Short mmCIF file of C-alpha atoms in Angstrom, two decimals:
data_model
loop_
_atom_site.label_atom_id
_atom_site.label_comp_id
_atom_site.label_asym_id
_atom_site.label_seq_id
_atom_site.Cartn_x
_atom_site.Cartn_y
_atom_site.Cartn_z
CA MET K 255 -14.17 -18.47 15.46
CA ARG K 256 -15.75 -18.22 11.87
CA LEU K 257 -15.77 -21.49 9.88
CA GLN K 258 -16.20 -21.53 5.67
CA SER K 259 -19.33 -19.68 4.11
CA LYS K 260 -19.61 -19.92 0.11
CA LEU K 261 -16.18 -19.16 -0.96
CA SER K 262 -16.11 -17.31 -4.76
CA PHE K 263 -13.26 -15.53 -6.70
CA ASP K 264 -15.49 -13.96 -8.94
CA ASN K 265 -16.95 -11.47 -6.80
CA THR K 266 -14.62 -8.24 -8.51
CA SER K 267 -16.39 -5.65 -6.25
CA ASP K 268 -15.17 -7.19 -3.19
CA ALA K 269 -11.88 -8.07 -5.73
CA PHE K 270 -11.05 -4.64 -6.40
CA ALA K 271 -13.02 -2.57 -4.33
CA TYR K 272 -9.70 -1.25 -2.88
CA LYS K 273 -8.89 0.16 -6.62
CA SER K 274 -9.37 3.94 -7.63
CA ASP K 275 -10.91 3.91 -11.71
CA ALA K 276 -7.60 5.01 -12.22
CA GLU K 277 -5.70 2.34 -10.90
CA LEU K 278 -7.76 -0.44 -12.03
CA LYS K 279 -6.96 0.66 -15.47
CA LYS K 280 -3.51 0.98 -14.86
CA ALA K 281 -3.10 -3.12 -13.87
CA GLN K 282 -4.97 -3.83 -17.31
CA PHE K 283 -2.51 -1.84 -19.39
CA ILE K 284 0.25 -2.95 -17.34
CA PHE K 285 -1.08 -6.91 -16.81
CA SER K 286 -1.97 -6.42 -21.10
CA SER K 287 1.70 -5.31 -21.79
CA MET K 288 2.68 -8.54 -20.43
CA ARG K 289 0.96 -10.81 -22.23
CA TYR K 290 3.31 -10.23 -24.77
CA PRO K 291 7.09 -12.47 -23.96
CA TRP K 292 9.39 -10.78 -26.96
CA LEU K 293 8.09 -7.30 -24.61
CA VAL K 294 9.42 -8.95 -21.00
CA ASN K 295 12.19 -10.82 -23.13
CA LEU K 296 13.93 -6.95 -24.05
CA GLY K 297 13.12 -5.68 -20.88
CA ILE K 298 14.08 -8.38 -18.80
CA ARG K 299 17.55 -7.99 -20.81
CA LEU K 300 17.81 -4.05 -21.18
CA THR K 301 16.41 -3.09 -18.24
CA PRO K 302 19.46 -4.03 -15.45
CA THR K 303 21.93 -2.28 -18.10
CA LEU K 304 20.23 0.61 -18.19
CA ILE K 305 19.51 1.65 -14.41
CA HIS K 306 23.66 0.31 -14.03
CA TRP K 307 24.57 3.53 -16.76
CA ASN K 308 22.01 5.88 -15.05
CA PHE K 309 19.27 6.27 -18.12
CA PRO K 310 16.70 8.07 -16.78
CA ILE K 311 13.82 5.07 -17.05
CA THR K 312 13.19 5.18 -13.18
CA GLY K 313 10.54 7.64 -14.01
CA LEU K 314 8.04 5.12 -16.03
CA ILE K 315 9.74 2.14 -13.92
CA ARG K 316 7.85 3.69 -10.64
CA SER K 317 5.35 5.12 -12.58
CA THR K 318 3.95 1.66 -13.88
CA ILE K 319 5.34 -1.86 -12.93
CA PHE K 320 6.72 -0.25 -9.68
CA GLU K 321 3.34 0.46 -8.23
CA GLN K 322 1.56 -1.90 -9.25
CA PHE K 323 4.17 -4.69 -7.21
CA VAL K 324 6.13 -2.80 -4.66
CA GLY K 325 4.74 -0.67 -1.55
CA GLY K 326 7.35 2.33 -1.56
CA GLU K 327 10.61 3.14 -1.76
CA SER K 328 11.59 3.23 1.48
CA LEU K 329 8.90 2.12 4.95
CA GLU K 330 7.69 5.00 5.50
CA ARG K 331 6.40 5.43 2.26
CA THR K 332 4.33 1.74 2.83
CA ALA K 333 2.11 3.10 5.06
CA THR K 334 -0.33 4.34 2.93
CA VAL K 335 -0.33 0.79 1.02
CA VAL K 336 -1.14 -1.02 4.51
CA GLN K 337 -3.30 1.13 5.94
CA LYS K 338 -5.05 0.83 2.21
CA LEU K 339 -5.67 -3.50 2.80
CA ALA K 340 -6.17 -2.71 6.50
CA ASP K 341 -9.86 -0.90 5.54
CA HIS K 342 -10.13 -4.58 3.97
CA HIS K 343 -8.97 -6.43 6.72
CA VAL K 344 -6.28 -8.03 4.38
CA GLU K 345 -2.83 -7.60 6.54
CA VAL K 346 0.91 -7.52 5.13
CA ILE K 347 4.18 -9.70 5.07
CA LEU K 348 6.77 -6.60 4.62
CA ASP K 349 9.52 -7.32 2.69
CA TYR K 350 13.09 -5.08 2.60
CA GLY K 351 13.81 -5.86 -1.37
CA VAL K 352 17.25 -6.66 -1.10
CA GLU K 353 19.01 -9.31 -2.90
CA GLY K 354 21.98 -10.44 -4.42
CA LYS K 355 24.65 -8.07 -2.92
CA ALA K 356 27.87 -8.84 -2.29
CA THR K 357 29.55 -6.77 0.29
CA GLU K 358 30.02 -7.14 4.01
CA ALA K 359 29.64 -3.42 4.27
CA SER K 360 25.48 -4.05 2.21
CA PHE K 361 24.61 -7.76 4.51
CA GLU K 362 25.38 -5.93 7.35
CA GLN K 363 23.47 -2.79 6.59
CA ALA K 364 20.34 -5.00 5.79
CA CYS K 365 20.50 -6.71 8.79
CA LYS K 366 20.10 -3.40 10.36
CA GLU K 367 17.16 -3.10 8.14
CA PHE K 368 15.82 -6.08 8.53
CA ILE K 369 15.85 -5.17 12.69
CA HIS K 370 14.54 -1.75 11.56
CA LEU K 371 12.01 -3.51 10.38
CA ILE K 372 10.49 -5.67 12.39
CA GLU K 373 10.62 -2.52 15.68
CA TYR K 374 8.88 -0.73 12.87
CA THR K 375 6.34 -4.27 12.81
CA ALA K 376 5.84 -4.53 15.68
CA THR K 377 3.86 -0.91 16.10
CA GLN K 378 1.48 -1.88 13.59
CA PRO K 379 -1.30 -4.63 13.95
CA ASN K 380 -1.95 -5.85 10.78
CA ILE K 381 1.59 -6.91 9.74
CA PRO K 382 1.94 -10.67 11.31
CA PHE K 383 5.42 -11.29 9.05
CA ILE K 384 7.87 -10.03 8.20
CA SER K 385 10.14 -11.84 4.66
CA ILE K 386 13.72 -11.88 4.26
CA LYS K 387 16.28 -13.59 1.71
CA LEU K 388 19.88 -14.97 2.21
CA THR K 389 20.92 -13.18 -0.28
CA GLY K 390 20.86 -10.00 1.09
CA LEU K 391 22.78 -11.18 3.92
CA ALA K 392 25.30 -13.46 2.61
CA ARG K 393 27.89 -13.87 -0.31
CA PHE K 394 25.80 -15.80 -3.09
CA GLN K 395 29.10 -17.90 -4.27
CA LEU K 396 29.53 -18.88 -0.24
CA LEU K 397 26.21 -19.81 -0.11
CA GLU K 398 26.72 -22.01 -3.58
CA LYS K 399 29.80 -24.02 -1.63
CA LEU K 400 27.89 -24.51 1.35
CA SER K 401 24.96 -26.20 -0.19
CA GLU K 402 27.66 -28.40 -2.74
CA GLU K 403 28.57 -30.35 0.53
CA ILE K 404 25.79 -29.59 3.29
CA GLN K 405 24.04 -33.04 4.15
CA LEU K 406 20.62 -32.60 5.36
CA ASP K 407 19.29 -35.95 6.16
CA LYS K 408 16.95 -36.92 8.66
CA ASN K 409 19.09 -35.17 11.14
CA MET K 410 18.28 -32.46 9.38
CA ALA K 411 20.33 -29.07 12.00
CA MET K 412 23.53 -28.63 10.16
CA VAL K 413 24.51 -25.45 10.38
CA ASN K 414 28.04 -26.11 12.35
CA LEU K 415 31.36 -26.14 10.09
CA SER K 416 32.56 -30.03 11.17
CA GLY K 417 33.26 -31.78 7.65
CA ILE K 418 32.85 -28.76 5.36
CA THR K 419 36.02 -27.87 3.43
CA LEU K 420 35.35 -23.68 3.85
CA ASN K 421 39.32 -22.00 4.29
CA ALA K 422 39.49 -20.03 8.18
CA GLU K 423 38.35 -16.91 5.96
CA GLU K 424 34.76 -18.53 5.10
CA GLN K 425 34.24 -19.99 8.27
CA THR K 426 33.83 -16.64 9.61
CA GLU K 427 32.51 -15.26 6.69
CA TRP K 428 30.11 -18.14 7.10
CA LEU K 429 29.78 -17.60 10.92
CA LYS K 430 28.54 -14.01 10.44
CA VAL K 431 25.87 -14.94 7.88
CA ILE K 432 24.47 -16.79 11.53
CA GLU K 433 24.90 -14.28 13.50
CA ARG K 434 22.76 -11.54 11.29
CA VAL K 435 20.26 -14.33 10.70
CA ASP K 436 20.13 -14.70 14.68
CA ARG K 437 19.94 -11.02 15.76
CA ILE K 438 17.08 -10.67 12.94
CA CYS K 439 15.64 -14.11 14.71
CA ALA K 440 16.34 -12.56 18.05
CA ALA K 441 14.54 -9.52 17.54
CA ALA K 442 11.21 -11.12 16.67
CA ALA K 443 11.19 -13.16 19.23
CA ILE K 444 11.63 -10.11 21.54
CA HIS K 445 8.78 -8.33 19.00
CA LYS K 446 6.93 -11.66 19.02
CA VAL K 447 6.38 -10.24 14.84
CA GLY K 448 7.32 -13.98 12.06
CA VAL K 449 9.87 -14.34 10.19
CA LEU K 450 9.37 -15.81 6.69
CA ILE K 451 12.66 -17.28 5.28
CA ASP K 452 12.19 -17.35 1.52
CA ALA K 453 13.68 -20.04 -0.78
CA GLU K 454 16.29 -19.61 -3.19
CA GLU K 455 17.79 -21.79 -6.39
CA SER K 456 17.79 -24.74 -5.50
CA TRP K 457 22.22 -24.82 -6.06
CA ILE K 458 21.81 -22.54 -2.67
CA GLN K 459 19.29 -23.50 -0.83
CA GLN K 460 21.24 -26.33 0.94
CA ALA K 461 22.21 -23.78 3.09
CA ILE K 462 19.52 -22.04 3.46
CA ASP K 463 17.48 -24.57 5.04
CA ALA K 464 20.11 -25.72 7.04
CA VAL K 465 20.03 -21.93 8.43
CA ALA K 466 16.03 -22.27 8.58
CA LEU K 467 15.53 -24.50 10.51
CA TYR K 468 18.47 -24.40 12.59
CA MET K 469 16.67 -20.93 13.74
CA MET K 470 13.25 -22.74 14.63
CA GLU K 471 14.86 -24.98 16.50
CA LYS K 472 16.17 -22.31 18.59
CA TYR K 473 12.95 -20.05 18.47
CA ASN K 474 9.90 -21.56 18.01
CA HIS K 475 9.35 -23.34 21.11
CA GLU K 476 6.73 -21.32 22.44
CA GLN K 477 5.80 -19.58 19.56
CA LEU K 478 5.43 -19.46 15.94
CA LEU K 479 7.71 -17.36 14.75
CA ILE K 480 10.66 -18.49 12.19
CA TYR K 481 9.46 -20.11 9.15
CA ASN K 482 11.12 -22.48 6.10
CA THR K 483 9.61 -21.86 2.55
CA TYR K 484 9.42 -25.02 0.53
CA GLN K 485 9.02 -24.56 -3.20
CA LEU K 486 6.47 -27.39 -4.58
CA TYR K 487 8.00 -27.28 -8.01
CA ARG K 488 10.68 -29.61 -6.78
CA HIS K 489 10.23 -33.29 -6.61
CA ASP K 490 11.90 -33.73 -3.44
CA ARG K 491 10.03 -30.78 -1.66
CA LEU K 492 6.93 -33.15 -0.10
CA GLN K 493 9.28 -35.19 1.47
CA PHE K 494 11.69 -32.63 2.78
CA LEU K 495 8.79 -30.90 4.37
CA ILE K 496 7.38 -34.08 6.40
CA ASP K 497 10.95 -35.08 7.34
CA ASN K 498 11.66 -31.37 8.85
CA HIS K 499 8.21 -31.92 10.53
CA THR K 500 9.62 -35.89 11.67
CA TYR K 501 12.82 -33.60 12.96
CA ALA K 502 10.36 -30.67 15.23
CA GLN K 503 8.41 -33.28 17.05
CA ARG K 504 11.30 -35.09 17.96
CA HIS K 505 13.02 -32.27 18.98
CA GLY K 506 10.14 -30.34 20.36
CA PHE K 507 10.07 -27.39 18.43
CA LEU K 508 6.77 -25.96 16.11
CA LEU K 509 7.75 -25.81 12.06
CA GLY K 510 6.85 -23.07 10.16
CA ALA K 511 6.02 -23.81 6.84
CA LYS K 512 5.07 -21.48 3.55
CA LEU K 513 3.82 -23.05 0.50
CA VAL K 514 4.24 -21.78 -2.80
CA ARG K 515 4.51 -23.04 -5.81
CA GLY K 516 8.19 -21.77 -6.91
CA ALA K 517 9.92 -19.27 -8.99
CA TYR K 518 12.63 -19.86 -10.29
CA MET K 519 11.53 -22.50 -13.12
CA GLU K 520 13.18 -21.78 -16.39
CA LYS K 521 16.58 -20.67 -14.54
CA GLU K 522 16.28 -23.93 -13.08
CA ASN K 523 15.64 -26.33 -16.18
CA LEU K 524 18.32 -24.42 -18.20
CA ARG K 525 21.06 -24.91 -15.96
CA ALA K 526 20.04 -28.66 -15.36
CA GLN K 527 20.68 -28.61 -18.79
CA GLN K 528 23.72 -26.71 -19.64
CA MET K 529 25.33 -28.71 -16.76
CA GLY K 530 23.77 -32.44 -17.65
CA TYR K 531 22.02 -33.42 -13.88
CA LEU K 532 18.43 -34.20 -13.50
CA SER K 533 16.21 -31.17 -12.74
CA PRO K 534 14.45 -30.30 -9.88
CA ILE K 535 11.81 -28.87 -10.93
CA GLN K 536 8.65 -31.50 -11.70
CA PRO K 537 7.92 -33.20 -14.86
CA ASP K 538 4.50 -31.37 -15.17
CA LYS K 539 2.23 -28.61 -13.70
CA GLU K 540 -0.13 -31.85 -12.52
CA ALA K 541 2.86 -32.88 -10.76
CA THR K 542 3.09 -29.62 -8.88
CA ASP K 543 -0.48 -29.22 -7.88
CA ARG K 544 -0.44 -32.69 -6.94
CA ASP K 545 2.20 -32.37 -4.15
CA TYR K 546 0.95 -28.49 -3.62
CA ASN K 547 -2.35 -30.23 -2.48
CA ALA K 548 -0.95 -33.02 -0.83
CA ALA K 549 1.83 -30.55 1.31
CA VAL K 550 -0.92 -28.53 2.67
CA GLU K 551 -3.77 -31.43 3.80
CA TYR K 552 -0.07 -32.83 5.69
CA CYS K 553 0.25 -29.35 7.23
CA LEU K 554 -3.36 -29.34 8.25
CA ALA K 555 -3.57 -32.72 9.55
CA GLU K 556 -1.10 -31.77 11.99
CA VAL K 557 -2.45 -27.88 12.61
CA ASN K 558 -1.04 -28.29 16.42
CA SER K 559 2.30 -28.61 14.99
CA ILE K 560 2.41 -26.98 11.52
CA GLY K 561 1.99 -22.80 11.12
CA THR K 562 1.29 -22.70 7.57
CA VAL K 563 1.40 -20.37 5.37
CA VAL K 564 -0.51 -21.32 2.03
CA ALA K 565 1.47 -18.65 -0.22
CA SER K 566 -0.56 -19.54 -3.55
CA HIS K 567 -2.14 -17.60 -7.15
CA ASN K 568 -3.65 -20.59 -7.80
CA GLU K 569 -7.55 -20.72 -7.00
CA TRP K 570 -7.93 -23.93 -6.65
CA SER K 571 -5.47 -24.78 -3.89
CA ASN K 572 -6.49 -22.04 -2.43
CA GLU K 573 -10.29 -22.99 -2.13
CA PHE K 574 -8.97 -26.82 -1.68
CA THR K 575 -7.20 -25.27 1.93
CA THR K 576 -10.95 -23.60 2.59
CA ASN K 577 -12.76 -26.99 1.79
CA VAL K 578 -9.73 -28.98 3.91
CA MET K 579 -10.32 -26.88 6.85
CA SER K 580 -14.04 -26.87 6.63
CA ASP K 581 -14.40 -30.87 6.52
CA SER K 582 -11.63 -30.43 9.36
CA GLN K 583 -13.24 -27.81 11.49
CA ILE K 584 -10.54 -25.76 11.60
CA PRO K 585 -11.91 -22.46 11.52
CA LEU K 586 -11.02 -19.90 8.26
CA ASP K 587 -9.10 -17.91 11.27
CA HIS K 588 -7.08 -20.69 13.01
CA PRO K 589 -3.92 -18.91 14.14
CA HIS K 590 -1.98 -21.43 12.60
CA VAL K 591 -3.18 -20.82 9.10
CA HIS K 592 -2.44 -18.20 7.03
CA PHE K 593 -2.92 -17.00 3.26
CA SER K 594 -1.00 -14.79 1.14
CA GLN K 595 -0.38 -13.46 -2.32
CA LEU K 596 1.62 -10.87 -3.90
CA TYR K 597 0.91 -7.67 -3.80
CA GLY K 598 -0.50 -6.27 -7.06
CA MET K 599 -1.75 -10.00 -8.21
CA SER K 600 -4.46 -12.28 -7.77
CA ASP K 601 -6.52 -9.86 -5.82
CA HIS K 602 -9.98 -11.74 -6.16
CA ILE K 603 -8.29 -14.55 -4.01
CA THR K 604 -6.93 -12.76 -1.94
CA PHE K 605 -9.48 -9.93 -0.91
CA ASN K 606 -12.39 -12.69 -1.03
CA LEU K 607 -10.65 -14.99 1.02
CA ALA K 608 -10.67 -11.90 3.50
CA LYS K 609 -14.06 -11.50 3.53
CA ALA K 610 -15.14 -15.13 3.92
CA GLY K 611 -13.14 -14.55 7.54
CA CYS K 612 -9.73 -16.11 6.32
CA LYS K 613 -6.62 -14.71 7.82
CA VAL K 614 -4.77 -13.38 4.08
CA SER K 615 -2.13 -11.25 3.65
CA LYS K 616 -0.38 -9.22 0.72
CA TYR K 617 3.28 -9.70 0.58
CA LEU K 618 4.61 -6.13 0.23
CA PRO K 619 8.23 -5.52 -0.78
CA TYR K 620 9.77 -2.24 -0.38
CA GLY K 621 12.75 -0.62 -1.34
CA PRO K 622 14.68 1.69 -4.01
CA ILE K 623 13.71 0.86 -6.98
CA LYS K 624 17.35 0.17 -8.42
CA ASP K 625 17.12 -2.45 -5.47
CA VAL K 626 13.64 -4.59 -5.92
CA ILE K 627 14.66 -4.93 -10.00
CA PRO K 628 15.56 -8.46 -9.55
CA TYR K 629 12.02 -8.98 -7.79
CA LEU K 630 10.28 -6.69 -10.26
CA LEU K 631 11.86 -8.44 -13.71
CA ARG K 632 10.82 -12.00 -11.66
CA ARG K 633 7.37 -10.44 -11.69
CA ALA K 634 7.55 -9.61 -14.79
CA GLN K 635 8.95 -13.11 -16.36
CA GLU K 636 6.43 -15.24 -13.83
CA ASN K 637 3.14 -13.12 -15.61
CA SER K 638 4.18 -13.58 -19.20
CA SER K 639 5.07 -17.24 -18.32
CA ILE K 640 1.72 -17.95 -16.92
CA SER K 641 -0.66 -17.13 -19.82
CA GLY K 642 -3.40 -18.79 -18.00
CA GLN K 643 -2.48 -16.54 -15.09
CA THR K 644 -2.08 -12.82 -16.83
CA GLY K 645 -5.64 -13.13 -18.80
CA ARG K 646 -7.49 -14.41 -15.38
CA GLU K 647 -5.94 -11.35 -13.87
CA LEU K 648 -7.47 -9.71 -17.32
CA GLU K 649 -10.76 -11.36 -17.43
CA LEU K 650 -11.44 -10.03 -13.33
CA ILE K 651 -10.37 -6.69 -14.65
CA GLN K 652 -12.48 -6.18 -17.56
CA LYS K 653 -15.62 -7.76 -15.35
CA GLU K 654 -14.70 -4.81 -12.66
CA LEU K 655 -13.93 -2.25 -15.89
CA ILE K 656 -17.86 -3.23 -17.11
CA ARG K 657 -19.18 -3.34 -14.13
CA ARG K 658 -17.76 -0.02 -13.05
CA ARG K 659 -18.80 1.47 -16.70
CA ILE K 660 -16.06 2.82 -17.20
CA THR K 661 -15.72 0.43 -20.65
CA THR K 662 -17.87 -1.86 -22.54
CA ASN K 663 -17.30 -5.72 -24.12
CA GLN K 664 -16.35 -3.92 -27.43
CA HIS K 665 -13.13 -2.28 -26.38
CA ARG K 666 -11.52 -5.72 -24.79
#
């Protein structure tokens, strides 16, 4: 067990050791392009239409943004990336990048793929978790309707249909959703693979929270298997996390908490403005940062009964976490604490955390290009709107290119 050593996120030699010169230069080009919001917005508008029309742009997407942020078009093609990360003591969270489907056949196919993914993951020592999205297993409109009616008070669990006005067809549909998620979680329990249930838009999140809590209560008694995701850029999530933990303690199960800031801010604020309700988003970045670190502190204070995935690209929050662990004499490789960043982003955080002895992973989606387009467009939009983060990525890439004597300052 290793306690904290000196942690620095400025070491580019460790951060980019897994990238070739060509890969590093390609990353520089991609992040440079994302600094132009007009270009990103144009791509966001045109790409889905061009894909739908079978316009020949998949080759360009595959060789640029897809290779930067996605592990491959199939599970088997992720093996090269997984091994490369393992060589540098970085684990992997695998995600079959399907979302926003609309048919029972597609939901069933996704369920089978997730179970296959769990069975594969169980054979790989470097993959402790998989990630799932409920919109890959359930119709968005059904989740939205349920979320309007489900009230998760401090009693929390609300997966039955009592008091919810669904017609007979919708009730059958909802029970099939629960059954699919249960099959996935049952497979995870058999193979001892963690399942992270992603957060999504606030207007479908109540239904997702209900399913996640139900599965945690069913499967998290002996070991941490199922995790819900808490988006701390929402002003109600810190208290919701605390209430979830109180409920878990009362009912004798372990809480799994993946802590993120969030990825739907612009969409959330726009919808709230258009529909005339109070936005669930925090009033400013400072409030988000405050609640995020407060959530980390709360979870670490309850480390024996909460499993925490610190899924953050914020250097301060990652450093804050390691400092709290050090002050509390929690080993950096504690089994209930895991760090994670998205593949293709924040390598300076991931690989330097690994070097310090933390349990850290890359979130690695895979799937056909047409299926992961929503994920890729979010990454592009996120990097264009968080200009400081994109600038930091470029600064460190440039520093490493100079260190490798591939470029000089005048070429910046």
